[in-house]
Coordinates of C-alpha atoms in Angstrom, one line a residue:
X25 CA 12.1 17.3 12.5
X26 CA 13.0 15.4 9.4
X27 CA 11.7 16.4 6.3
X28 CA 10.0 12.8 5.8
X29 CA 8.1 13.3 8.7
X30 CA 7.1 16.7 7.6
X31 CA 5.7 15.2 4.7
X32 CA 3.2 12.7 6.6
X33 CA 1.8 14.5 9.3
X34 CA -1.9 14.0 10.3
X35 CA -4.3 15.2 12.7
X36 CA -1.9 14.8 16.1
X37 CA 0.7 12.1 14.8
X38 CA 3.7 12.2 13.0
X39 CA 5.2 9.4 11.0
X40 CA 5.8 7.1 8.0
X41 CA 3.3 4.4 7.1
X42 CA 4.7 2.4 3.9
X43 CA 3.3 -1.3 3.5
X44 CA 4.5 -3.6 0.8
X45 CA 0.7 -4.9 -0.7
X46 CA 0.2 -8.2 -3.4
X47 CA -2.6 -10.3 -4.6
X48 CA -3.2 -12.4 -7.2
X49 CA -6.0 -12.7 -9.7
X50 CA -8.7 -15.7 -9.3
X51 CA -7.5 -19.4 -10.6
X52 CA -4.0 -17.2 -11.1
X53 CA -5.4 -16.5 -14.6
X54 CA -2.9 -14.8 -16.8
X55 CA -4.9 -11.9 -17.4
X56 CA -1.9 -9.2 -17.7
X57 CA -0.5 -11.1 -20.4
X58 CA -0.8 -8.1 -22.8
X59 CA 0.9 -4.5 -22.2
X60 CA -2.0 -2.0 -22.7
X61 CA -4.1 -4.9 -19.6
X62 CA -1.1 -4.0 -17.2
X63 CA -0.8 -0.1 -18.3
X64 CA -4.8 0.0 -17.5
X65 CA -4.4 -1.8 -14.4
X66 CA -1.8 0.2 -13.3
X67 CA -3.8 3.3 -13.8
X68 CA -6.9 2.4 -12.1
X69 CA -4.3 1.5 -8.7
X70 CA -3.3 5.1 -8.9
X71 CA -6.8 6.4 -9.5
X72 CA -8.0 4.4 -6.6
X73 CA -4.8 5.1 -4.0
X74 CA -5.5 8.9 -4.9
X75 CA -9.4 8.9 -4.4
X76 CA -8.8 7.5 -0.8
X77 CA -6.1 9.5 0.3
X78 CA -3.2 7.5 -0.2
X79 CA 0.0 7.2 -2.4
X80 CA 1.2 4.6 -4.5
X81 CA 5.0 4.7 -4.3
X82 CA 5.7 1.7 -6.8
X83 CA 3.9 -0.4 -8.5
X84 CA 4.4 -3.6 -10.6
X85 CA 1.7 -5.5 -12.7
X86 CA 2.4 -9.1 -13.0
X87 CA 1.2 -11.6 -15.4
X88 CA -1.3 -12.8 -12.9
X89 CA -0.3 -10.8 -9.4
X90 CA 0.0 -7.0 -7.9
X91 CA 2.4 -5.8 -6.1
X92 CA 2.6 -1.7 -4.9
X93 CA 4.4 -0.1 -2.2
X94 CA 2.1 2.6 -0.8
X95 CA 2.2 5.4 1.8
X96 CA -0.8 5.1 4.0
X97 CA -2.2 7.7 6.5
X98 CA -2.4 6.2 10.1
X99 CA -6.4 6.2 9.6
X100 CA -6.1 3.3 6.8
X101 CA -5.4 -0.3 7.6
X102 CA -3.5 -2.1 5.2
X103 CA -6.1 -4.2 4.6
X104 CA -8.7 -1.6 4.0
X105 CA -6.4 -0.7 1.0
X106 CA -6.3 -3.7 -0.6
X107 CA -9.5 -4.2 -0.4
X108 CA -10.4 -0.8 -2.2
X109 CA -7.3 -1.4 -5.0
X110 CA -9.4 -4.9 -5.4
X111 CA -12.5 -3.6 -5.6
X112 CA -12.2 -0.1 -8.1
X113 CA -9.1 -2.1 -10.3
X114 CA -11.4 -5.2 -10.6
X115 CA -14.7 -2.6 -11.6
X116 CA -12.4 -0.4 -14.2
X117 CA -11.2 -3.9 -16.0
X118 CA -14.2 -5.1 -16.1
X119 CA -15.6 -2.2 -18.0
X120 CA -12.3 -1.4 -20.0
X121 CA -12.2 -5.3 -20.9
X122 CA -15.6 -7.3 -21.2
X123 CA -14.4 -10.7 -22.5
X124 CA -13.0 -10.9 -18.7
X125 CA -16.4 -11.1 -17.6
X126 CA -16.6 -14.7 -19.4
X127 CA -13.5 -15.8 -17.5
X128 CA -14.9 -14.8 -14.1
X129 CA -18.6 -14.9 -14.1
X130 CA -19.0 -14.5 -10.7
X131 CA -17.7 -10.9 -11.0
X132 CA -14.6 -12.0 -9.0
X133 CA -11.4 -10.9 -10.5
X134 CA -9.0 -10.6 -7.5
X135 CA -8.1 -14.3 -5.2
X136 CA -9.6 -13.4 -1.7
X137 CA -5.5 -14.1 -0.5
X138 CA -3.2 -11.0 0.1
X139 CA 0.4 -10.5 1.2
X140 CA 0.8 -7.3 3.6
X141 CA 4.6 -6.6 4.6
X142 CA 5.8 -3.5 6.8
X143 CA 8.0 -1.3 5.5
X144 CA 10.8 0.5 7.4
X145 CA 12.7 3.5 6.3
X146 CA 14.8 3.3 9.5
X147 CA 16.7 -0.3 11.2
X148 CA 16.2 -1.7 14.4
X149 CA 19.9 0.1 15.4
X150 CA 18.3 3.6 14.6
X151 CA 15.3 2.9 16.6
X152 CA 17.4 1.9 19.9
X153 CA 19.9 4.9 19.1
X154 CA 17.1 7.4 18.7
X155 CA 15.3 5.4 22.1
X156 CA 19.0 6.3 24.1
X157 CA 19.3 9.5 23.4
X158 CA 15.6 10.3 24.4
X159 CA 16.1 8.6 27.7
X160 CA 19.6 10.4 27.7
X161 CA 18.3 13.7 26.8
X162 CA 15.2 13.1 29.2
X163 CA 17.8 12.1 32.3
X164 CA 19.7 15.2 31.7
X165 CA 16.4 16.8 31.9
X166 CA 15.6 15.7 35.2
X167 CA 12.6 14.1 34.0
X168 CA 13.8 10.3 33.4
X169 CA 10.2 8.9 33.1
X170 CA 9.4 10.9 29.4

């Protein structure tokens, strides 16, 4: 078995889970427009991603947008990410920074929209390589139907 799949097993499945995730803040305010905003931000993604049980493999803190790569377990939707990277960033910079509260009264930081993108480690012409040789292997077998 390859060692990336070694490295992301669950319960009973086997595999590699990595989603591309980005949202913007409300009224794309400019709220990252100083350093030490996007170092904090930054660490409250990873503080959130490893208090569910996922991993943040990149990370980039816009002016006014996210964007991470993460490794999810096959339990978490995409979307149920985001919405907890939302939810504990938007909570720590509201307590780290105040004055944003002023800016978004309503308690509101992130913009509702999201971008969610699939990422694969292997191309299409692996998958239908890897999909031949099973039926290959399985023919020689004697069982063509696994």
């Amino acid at each position: 078995m390859n060692s990336i799949y070694r490295q992301h097993t669950h319960n009973r499945s086997v595999g590699w889970s990595t989603w591309h995730l980005q949202w913007c803040t409300k009224y794309r305010y400019k709220v990252f427009y100083a350093e030490k905003h996007r170092l904090v931000c930054k660490v409250l993604l990873y503080e959130a991603a490893e208090k569910h049980g996922f991993v943040i493999l990149d990370c980039d803190v816009g002016i006014d947008h996210i964007h991470v790569i993460a490794s999810l377990p096959f339990t978490m939707a995409p979307v149920d990410a985001i919405q907890r990277l939302k939810g504990i960033s938007a909570k720590g910079l509201f307590i780290e920074f105040p004055y944003l509260r002023r800016l978004y009264r309503k308690g509101r930081l992130w913009s509702p929209g999201k971008f969610i993108g699939s990422i694969g480690h292997i191309t299409l012409e692996k998958a239908k390589q890897y999909l031949e040789a099973h039926h290959a292997k399985a023919t020689l077998s004697g069982n063509p139907s696994s």
